[in-house]
């Protein structure tokens, strides 16, 4: 309940995965594009967002398949060189989705796989964030997931904060919300 | 797909810069509300079907039941998205009161919808009444001061103002030595800048 208003949590639950209907459901033809009547037949395979798949799984109405971002190909790539894998295009909420989906699909290897991926990538992100030149957006940024991006930005801002503190400077600033507007009107 | 529009709203929020306000998306918001009503109607008709077959609504697990569950869940999902949209905007609006003071600039005012304007006014009034009870302006000295006075340059014609210890003429480009607490609100509004060294 504490994350009820959390935007990232909500968007993360929008990730799709394929499910297998163990029961039929009337009046929801929209879910299954191949349905001819306004219902989902028992035994059909449908793509559902996680928020729906999860609740239906708890009611034993569906079984959930592994989302495509945790397939064998991704695993191989992560094992080869974790830092170079483009996780964002696969799933911007890779770790969070992994944590939530793991109990549903009964695959015990996902936990250790996530941990392995995170540990190897985190080391890289942190060292790059602390040493990178701030003016240029590094090339590896588009590879990061949302969470890694936040870590990277946190590391960068602590670095700029530290540098600012060392030099000393203005401690009052114009409210950031006004900043953009002024410049564009001039 | 159910709930897609609602998550569009939130994606729009998450892609905007943190702390910045975008215009209230009345269009999509209303569409999602309509979707909610549609789900509600579907839900009712499915429930009615179960009752017509003289089955127990509590224990039946037939196709109608699962259809109803899906509509119910979609409704809850849409509700969550709408609530989160309002809540996260309200948080930003609260922070505006602390940063910009009781009067919002026109360009920001335009981005609020009616209930958000009311919210801002009421929040502002609540904060003011609390501050006057304490006899302390809570919104100044957000950064602990080193010296009670600072040197500032005026960036815009402000004119004669009455400050706590003096009433200087704040003409553009003039330089003044003011009490921090007086200068702080002008700086955060972008009318002055602090001079260093």
CSV table of C-alpha atoms in Angstrom, one decimal:
chain,number,residue,atom,x,y,z
A,1,UNK,CA,0.0,0.0,0.0
A,2,UNK,CA,2.9,2.3,0.7
A,3,UNK,CA,3.7,2.4,-3.0
A,4,UNK,CA,0.1,3.1,-4.1
A,5,UNK,CA,1.0,6.5,-5.5
A,6,UNK,CA,4.4,5.5,-6.8
A,7,UNK,CA,4.6,6.4,-10.5
A,8,UNK,CA,7.4,4.0,-11.3
A,9,UNK,CA,5.7,1.2,-9.6
A,10,UNK,CA,2.5,1.8,-11.6
A,11,UNK,CA,4.3,2.1,-14.9
A,12,UNK,CA,6.3,-1.0,-14.1
A,13,UNK,CA,3.2,-3.0,-13.7
A,14,UNK,CA,2.2,-2.1,-17.2
A,15,UNK,CA,4.9,-4.5,-18.6
A,16,UNK,CA,3.3,-7.3,-20.6
A,17,UNK,CA,3.8,-11.0,-20.4
A,18,UNK,CA,2.0,-13.9,-22.0
A,19,UNK,CA,-0.5,-15.8,-19.9
A,20,UNK,CA,-2.5,-18.9,-20.4
A,21,UNK,CA,-6.2,-18.8,-19.4
A,22,UNK,CA,-7.2,-21.8,-17.3
A,23,UNK,CA,-10.8,-20.5,-17.3
A,24,UNK,CA,-13.1,-18.7,-19.7
A,25,UNK,CA,-14.1,-15.1,-19.1
A,26,UNK,CA,-17.1,-13.4,-20.5
A,27,UNK,CA,-17.4,-9.8,-21.6
A,28,UNK,CA,-13.7,-9.1,-22.0
A,29,UNK,CA,-13.2,-9.8,-25.7
A,30,UNK,CA,-10.9,-6.8,-25.9
A,31,UNK,CA,-8.1,-8.7,-24.2
A,32,UNK,CA,-7.9,-11.3,-26.9
A,33,UNK,CA,-7.5,-9.8,-30.4
A,34,UNK,CA,-8.3,-13.2,-32.0
A,35,UNK,CA,-11.6,-13.7,-30.1
A,36,UNK,CA,-14.6,-13.7,-32.4
A,37,UNK,CA,-17.2,-13.4,-29.6
A,38,UNK,CA,-16.9,-11.0,-26.7
A,39,UNK,CA,-15.1,-13.5,-24.4
A,40,UNK,CA,-11.8,-15.1,-23.8
A,41,UNK,CA,-11.9,-18.9,-24.2
A,42,UNK,CA,-10.4,-21.4,-21.8
A,43,UNK,CA,-7.0,-22.3,-22.9
A,44,UNK,CA,-6.2,-19.2,-25.0
A,45,UNK,CA,-2.9,-17.5,-24.8
A,46,UNK,CA,-3.2,-13.7,-24.3
A,47,UNK,CA,-0.8,-10.9,-23.6
A,48,UNK,CA,-1.7,-9.2,-20.3
A,49,UNK,CA,-0.1,-6.4,-18.4
A,50,UNK,CA,1.5,-7.4,-15.1
A,51,UNK,CA,-1.1,-5.8,-12.8
A,52,UNK,CA,-3.9,-7.9,-14.4
A,53,UNK,CA,-1.8,-11.1,-14.8
A,54,UNK,CA,-0.8,-11.0,-11.1
A,55,UNK,CA,-4.3,-10.6,-9.7
A,56,UNK,CA,-5.7,-13.3,-12.0
A,57,UNK,CA,-2.8,-15.6,-11.1
A,58,UNK,CA,-3.7,-15.2,-7.4
A,59,UNK,CA,-7.3,-16.2,-8.2
A,60,UNK,CA,-5.9,-19.2,-10.1
A,61,UNK,CA,-7.4,-18.1,-13.3
A,62,UNK,CA,-4.2,-18.0,-15.4
A,63,UNK,CA,-0.7,-19.3,-15.5
A,64,UNK,CA,2.0,-16.8,-16.3
A,65,UNK,CA,4.9,-17.3,-18.8
A,66,UNK,CA,8.3,-15.9,-18.3
A,67,UNK,CA,8.4,-12.3,-19.7
A,68,UNK,CA,10.6,-12.0,-22.8
A,69,UNK,CA,13.2,-9.9,-21.1
A,70,UNK,CA,14.3,-12.9,-18.9
A,71,UNK,CA,14.8,-15.3,-21.8
A,72,UNK,CA,17.8,-17.4,-22.4
A,73,UNK,CA,19.3,-15.0,-24.9
A,74,UNK,CA,19.4,-12.1,-22.4
A,75,UNK,CA,20.9,-14.4,-19.8
A,76,UNK,CA,23.7,-15.4,-22.1
A,77,UNK,CA,24.4,-11.8,-23.0
A,78,UNK,CA,24.5,-10.8,-19.3
A,79,UNK,CA,26.9,-13.6,-18.6
A,80,UNK,CA,29.2,-12.5,-21.4
A,81,UNK,CA,29.4,-8.9,-20.5
A,82,UNK,CA,26.8,-7.5,-18.2
A,83,UNK,CA,27.6,-3.8,-18.6
A,84,UNK,CA,27.2,-3.7,-22.3
A,85,UNK,CA,23.7,-5.2,-22.5
A,86,UNK,CA,20.9,-2.8,-23.5
A,87,UNK,CA,18.4,-3.6,-20.7
A,88,UNK,CA,16.3,-0.5,-21.3
A,89,UNK,CA,15.0,-1.5,-24.6
A,90,UNK,CA,14.1,-4.9,-23.2
A,91,UNK,CA,12.4,-3.7,-20.1
A,92,UNK,CA,13.1,-0.3,-18.4
A,93,UNK,CA,12.0,-1.9,-15.1
A,94,UNK,CA,14.1,-5.0,-15.4
A,95,UNK,CA,14.9,-5.6,-11.7
A,96,UNK,CA,11.6,-4.5,-10.2
A,97,UNK,CA,9.6,-6.6,-12.7
A,98,UNK,CA,12.0,-9.5,-12.1
A,99,UNK,CA,11.4,-9.4,-8.3
A,100,UNK,CA,7.6,-9.3,-8.8
A,101,UNK,CA,7.4,-11.9,-11.5
A,102,UNK,CA,9.7,-14.5,-9.9
A,103,UNK,CA,7.1,-15.9,-7.4
A,104,UNK,CA,4.5,-16.2,-10.2
A,105,UNK,CA,6.5,-18.4,-12.6
A,106,UNK,CA,8.2,-20.6,-10.1
A,107,UNK,CA,11.6,-20.1,-11.7
A,108,UNK,CA,14.2,-20.1,-8.9
A,109,UNK,CA,17.1,-19.0,-11.1
A,110,UNK,CA,15.7,-15.5,-11.7
A,111,UNK,CA,16.7,-14.2,-8.3
A,112,UNK,CA,20.4,-15.1,-8.6
A,113,UNK,CA,20.4,-14.0,-12.2
A,114,UNK,CA,19.1,-10.5,-11.3
A,115,UNK,CA,21.6,-10.2,-8.5
A,116,UNK,CA,24.4,-11.2,-10.8
A,117,UNK,CA,23.3,-8.7,-13.4
A,118,UNK,CA,22.9,-5.9,-10.9
A,119,UNK,CA,26.2,-6.4,-9.2
A,120,UNK,CA,28.2,-6.5,-12.4
A,121,UNK,CA,26.5,-3.5,-13.8
A,122,UNK,CA,26.4,-1.4,-10.6
A,123,UNK,CA,30.2,-1.4,-10.3
A,124,UNK,CA,30.5,-0.1,-13.8
A,125,UNK,CA,27.8,2.6,-13.4
A,126,UNK,CA,29.2,4.0,-10.2
A,127,UNK,CA,32.8,4.3,-11.4
A,128,UNK,CA,31.7,5.9,-14.6
A,129,UNK,CA,29.4,8.3,-12.8
A,130,UNK,CA,32.2,9.5,-10.6
A,131,UNK,CA,34.8,9.9,-13.2
A,132,UNK,CA,32.9,10.9,-16.4
A,133,UNK,CA,33.1,14.4,-17.7
A,134,UNK,CA,29.8,16.1,-16.9
A,135,UNK,CA,29.3,18.1,-20.0
A,136,UNK,CA,28.8,15.1,-22.3
A,137,UNK,CA,26.1,12.6,-21.9
A,138,UNK,CA,28.0,9.3,-21.9
A,139,UNK,CA,27.3,6.8,-24.6
A,140,UNK,CA,26.3,4.0,-22.2
A,141,UNK,CA,23.4,6.0,-20.7
A,142,UNK,CA,20.7,4.6,-23.1
A,143,UNK,CA,21.6,1.1,-22.0
A,144,UNK,CA,20.5,1.7,-18.4
A,145,UNK,CA,17.2,0.7,-16.8
A,146,UNK,CA,15.2,3.3,-14.9
A,147,UNK,CA,16.6,2.3,-11.5
A,148,UNK,CA,20.2,2.3,-12.8
A,149,UNK,CA,19.6,5.7,-14.2
A,150,UNK,CA,18.5,7.0,-10.8
A,151,UNK,CA,21.6,5.6,-9.3
A,152,UNK,CA,23.8,7.2,-11.9
A,153,UNK,CA,22.1,10.6,-11.4
A,154,UNK,CA,22.5,10.3,-7.7
A,155,UNK,CA,26.2,9.6,-8.0
A,156,UNK,CA,26.6,12.5,-10.4
A,157,UNK,CA,24.8,14.9,-8.2
A,158,UNK,CA,26.7,13.9,-5.2
A,159,UNK,CA,29.9,14.5,-7.2
A,160,UNK,CA,28.8,18.0,-8.3
A,161,UNK,CA,27.6,18.7,-4.8
A,162,UNK,CA,31.0,17.8,-3.5
A,163,UNK,CA,32.8,19.9,-6.0
A,164,UNK,CA,30.6,22.9,-5.3
A,165,UNK,CA,31.2,22.5,-1.6
A,166,UNK,CA,34.9,22.5,-2.1
A,167,UNK,CA,34.9,25.7,-4.2
A,168,UNK,CA,32.2,27.4,-2.1
A,169,UNK,CA,29.5,29.3,-3.9
A,170,UNK,CA,26.1,30.8,-3.7
A,171,UNK,CA,23.8,29.0,-1.4
A,172,UNK,CA,20.7,30.8,-2.5
A,173,UNK,CA,19.2,29.9,-5.9
A,174,UNK,CA,16.4,31.0,-8.0
A,175,UNK,CA,13.5,28.5,-7.8
A,176,UNK,CA,14.3,25.9,-10.5
A,177,UNK,CA,10.8,26.0,-11.9
A,178,UNK,CA,11.3,29.6,-13.0
A,179,UNK,CA,14.6,29.1,-14.6
A,180,UNK,CA,13.6,27.7,-18.0
A,181,UNK,CA,10.8,30.2,-18.6
A,182,UNK,CA,12.9,33.3,-18.3
A,183,UNK,CA,15.4,32.2,-20.8
A,184,UNK,CA,12.9,31.2,-23.4
A,185,UNK,CA,11.1,34.6,-23.2
A,186,UNK,CA,14.2,36.6,-23.7
B,1,UNK,CA,-6.1,-2.9,-23.8
B,2,UNK,CA,-7.6,-2.0,-20.5
B,3,UNK,CA,-5.8,0.7,-18.4
B,4,UNK,CA,-3.6,1.9,-21.2
B,5,UNK,CA,-4.8,5.4,-21.3
B,6,UNK,CA,-4.5,5.8,-17.6
B,7,UNK,CA,-0.8,4.8,-17.7
B,8,UNK,CA,-0.2,7.3,-20.4
B,9,UNK,CA,-1.1,10.0,-17.9
B,10,UNK,CA,1.6,8.7,-15.6
B,11,UNK,CA,4.1,8.2,-18.3
B,12,UNK,CA,3.6,11.9,-19.1
B,13,UNK,CA,4.3,12.7,-15.5
B,14,UNK,CA,7.4,10.6,-15.3
B,15,UNK,CA,9.0,11.9,-18.4
B,16,UNK,CA,8.6,15.6,-17.4
B,17,UNK,CA,11.5,16.9,-15.3
B,18,UNK,CA,11.3,16.3,-11.6
B,19,UNK,CA,9.7,19.3,-9.8
B,20,UNK,CA,8.3,20.8,-13.0
B,21,UNK,CA,4.6,21.0,-13.6
B,22,UNK,CA,3.0,20.3,-16.9
B,23,UNK,CA,-0.5,21.4,-17.9
B,24,UNK,CA,-3.3,19.4,-16.4
B,25,UNK,CA,-4.2,16.8,-19.0
B,26,UNK,CA,-8.0,17.2,-18.9
B,27,UNK,CA,-8.5,15.3,-22.1
B,28,UNK,CA,-7.0,12.0,-21.1
B,29,UNK,CA,-8.2,12.4,-17.5
B,30,UNK,CA,-11.8,12.6,-18.7
B,31,UNK,CA,-11.3,9.7,-21.1
B,32,UNK,CA,-10.1,7.5,-18.3
B,33,UNK,CA,-13.1,8.5,-16.2
B,34,UNK,CA,-15.3,7.5,-19.1
B,35,UNK,CA,-13.5,4.2,-19.2
B,36,UNK,CA,-14.2,3.7,-15.5
B,37,UNK,CA,-17.9,4.2,-16.1
B,38,UNK,CA,-17.8,1.7,-19.0
B,39,UNK,CA,-16.1,-0.9,-16.8
B,40,UNK,CA,-18.7,-0.3,-14.1
B,41,UNK,CA,-21.6,-0.9,-16.5
B,42,UNK,CA,-20.0,-4.1,-17.8
B,43,UNK,CA,-19.4,-5.2,-14.3
B,44,UNK,CA,-23.0,-4.7,-13.3
B,45,UNK,CA,-24.4,-6.5,-16.4
B,46,UNK,CA,-22.2,-9.5,-15.7
B,47,UNK,CA,-23.3,-9.6,-12.1
B,48,UNK,CA,-26.9,-9.4,-13.2
B,49,UNK,CA,-26.3,-12.4,-15.4
B,50,UNK,CA,-25.0,-14.4,-12.5
B,51,UNK,CA,-28.0,-13.5,-10.5
B,52,UNK,CA,-30.4,-14.3,-13.3
B,53,UNK,CA,-29.0,-17.8,-13.5
B,54,UNK,CA,-29.8,-18.0,-9.8
B,55,UNK,CA,-26.3,-18.7,-8.7
B,56,UNK,CA,-24.7,-17.4,-5.6
B,57,UNK,CA,-22.6,-14.3,-6.4
B,58,UNK,CA,-20.2,-15.0,-3.6
B,59,UNK,CA,-19.1,-18.5,-4.6
B,60,UNK,CA,-19.8,-18.8,-8.3
B,61,UNK,CA,-16.6,-19.2,-10.4
B,62,UNK,CA,-17.9,-19.3,-13.9
B,63,UNK,CA,-16.9,-17.3,-17.0
B,64,UNK,CA,-19.1,-14.4,-15.9
B,65,UNK,CA,-17.4,-14.3,-12.6
B,66,UNK,CA,-13.9,-14.0,-14.2
B,67,UNK,CA,-15.1,-11.4,-16.7
B,68,UNK,CA,-16.5,-9.4,-13.8
B,69,UNK,CA,-13.2,-9.8,-11.9
B,70,UNK,CA,-11.2,-8.5,-14.9
B,71,UNK,CA,-13.5,-5.4,-15.2
B,72,UNK,CA,-13.2,-4.9,-11.5
B,73,UNK,CA,-9.5,-5.0,-11.6
B,74,UNK,CA,-9.3,-2.7,-14.5
B,75,UNK,CA,-11.5,-0.2,-12.7
B,76,UNK,CA,-9.2,-0.4,-9.6
B,77,UNK,CA,-6.2,0.1,-11.8
B,78,UNK,CA,-7.7,3.1,-13.5
B,79,UNK,CA,-8.5,4.5,-10.1
B,80,UNK,CA,-5.0,4.0,-8.9
B,81,UNK,CA,-3.6,5.8,-11.9
B,82,UNK,CA,-5.9,8.7,-11.5
B,83,UNK,CA,-5.2,9.0,-7.8
B,84,UNK,CA,-1.5,8.8,-8.4
B,85,UNK,CA,-1.7,11.5,-11.0
B,86,UNK,CA,-3.5,13.9,-8.7
B,87,UNK,CA,-1.4,13.0,-5.7
B,88,UNK,CA,2.0,13.5,-7.4
B,89,UNK,CA,0.8,16.8,-8.9
B,90,UNK,CA,-0.4,17.9,-5.5
B,91,UNK,CA,3.1,17.2,-4.1
B,92,UNK,CA,4.6,19.5,-6.7
B,93,UNK,CA,2.0,22.2,-6.0
B,94,UNK,CA,2.8,22.0,-2.3
B,95,UNK,CA,6.5,22.5,-3.0
B,96,UNK,CA,5.7,25.6,-5.2
B,97,UNK,CA,4.2,27.3,-2.1
B,98,UNK,CA,7.6,26.9,-0.3
B,99,UNK,CA,9.7,27.9,-3.3
B,100,UNK,CA,7.6,30.7,-4.8
B,101,UNK,CA,5.5,32.1,-2.1
B,102,UNK,CA,1.7,32.6,-1.9
B,103,UNK,CA,1.2,34.1,-5.4
B,104,UNK,CA,2.0,31.9,-8.4
B,105,UNK,CA,3.3,33.4,-11.6
B,106,UNK,CA,0.7,33.5,-14.4
B,107,UNK,CA,2.5,30.9,-16.6
B,108,UNK,CA,2.3,28.3,-13.8
B,109,UNK,CA,-1.2,29.3,-12.7
B,110,UNK,CA,-2.4,28.3,-16.2
B,111,UNK,CA,-1.2,24.8,-15.8
B,112,UNK,CA,-3.4,24.0,-12.8
B,113,UNK,CA,-6.9,22.9,-13.0
B,114,UNK,CA,-9.6,24.4,-10.9
B,115,UNK,CA,-9.4,22.0,-7.9
B,116,UNK,CA,-5.6,22.3,-7.9
B,117,UNK,CA,-5.9,26.1,-7.6
B,118,UNK,CA,-8.2,25.7,-4.7
B,119,UNK,CA,-5.8,23.2,-3.2
B,120,UNK,CA,-2.9,25.7,-3.5
B,121,UNK,CA,-5.0,28.5,-1.9
B,122,UNK,CA,-6.1,26.3,1.0
B,123,UNK,CA,-2.6,24.9,1.5
B,124,UNK,CA,-1.2,28.4,1.4
B,125,UNK,CA,-3.7,29.6,3.9
B,126,UNK,CA,-3.1,26.7,6.2
B,127,UNK,CA,0.6,27.3,6.1
B,128,UNK,CA,0.2,31.0,6.8
B,129,UNK,CA,-2.1,30.5,9.7
B,130,UNK,CA,0.3,28.0,11.2
B,131,UNK,CA,3.3,30.4,10.7
B,132,UNK,CA,1.4,33.3,12.2
B,133,UNK,CA,0.5,31.1,15.2
B,134,UNK,CA,4.2,30.4,15.6
B,135,UNK,CA,5.1,34.0,14.8
B,136,UNK,CA,7.8,32.7,12.4
B,137,UNK,CA,8.0,32.7,8.7
B,138,UNK,CA,8.7,29.0,8.0
B,139,UNK,CA,9.6,29.5,4.3
B,140,UNK,CA,12.7,31.6,4.8
B,141,UNK,CA,16.1,30.4,5.9
B,142,UNK,CA,15.7,27.1,4.0
B,143,UNK,CA,19.6,27.1,4.0
B,144,UNK,CA,21.1,27.8,7.4
B,145,UNK,CA,22.6,31.3,7.2
B,146,UNK,CA,26.2,32.1,7.9
B,147,UNK,CA,25.7,35.9,8.2
B,148,UNK,CA,22.4,37.8,8.7
B,149,UNK,CA,23.2,40.2,5.9
B,150,UNK,CA,24.1,39.5,2.3
B,151,UNK,CA,25.0,41.6,-0.7
B,152,UNK,CA,22.6,41.4,-3.6
B,153,UNK,CA,22.2,42.8,-7.1
B,154,UNK,CA,18.7,43.7,-8.2
B,155,UNK,CA,17.8,42.2,-11.6
B,156,UNK,CA,14.4,43.8,-12.2
B,157,UNK,CA,12.7,47.1,-11.2
B,158,UNK,CA,11.1,46.3,-8.0
B,159,UNK,CA,10.7,49.9,-6.7
B,160,UNK,CA,10.4,51.1,-3.1
B,161,UNK,CA,9.7,48.3,-0.7
B,162,UNK,CA,9.4,48.3,3.1
B,163,UNK,CA,11.7,45.7,4.5
B,164,UNK,CA,12.1,44.7,8.2
B,165,UNK,CA,15.0,47.2,8.9
B,166,UNK,CA,15.0,49.6,6.0
B,167,UNK,CA,13.1,50.8,3.0
B,168,UNK,CA,15.5,50.9,0.0
B,169,UNK,CA,14.7,51.8,-3.6
B,170,UNK,CA,15.2,48.5,-5.4
B,171,UNK,CA,16.0,49.8,-8.9
B,172,UNK,CA,17.4,47.5,-11.6
B,173,UNK,CA,21.1,46.8,-11.4
B,174,UNK,CA,21.5,48.5,-8.0
B,175,UNK,CA,23.4,46.7,-5.3
B,176,UNK,CA,22.2,46.5,-1.7
B,177,UNK,CA,23.2,45.1,1.6
B,178,UNK,CA,20.0,43.4,2.9
B,179,UNK,CA,18.9,41.1,5.6
B,180,UNK,CA,19.0,37.5,4.4
B,181,UNK,CA,15.4,36.9,5.3
B,182,UNK,CA,14.2,39.8,3.3
B,183,UNK,CA,16.3,39.0,0.3
B,184,UNK,CA,15.5,35.3,0.2
B,185,UNK,CA,12.1,35.6,-1.4
B,186,UNK,CA,13.3,38.0,-4.0
B,187,UNK,CA,16.1,35.7,-5.0
B,188,UNK,CA,13.9,32.6,-5.3
B,189,UNK,CA,11.5,34.6,-7.4
B,190,UNK,CA,14.4,35.5,-9.7
B,191,UNK,CA,14.3,39.3,-9.1
B,192,UNK,CA,17.7,39.5,-7.4
B,193,UNK,CA,20.9,37.5,-7.3
B,194,UNK,CA,23.4,37.1,-4.5
B,195,UNK,CA,26.8,38.7,-4.9
B,196,UNK,CA,29.7,36.7,-3.7
B,197,UNK,CA,33.2,37.6,-2.6
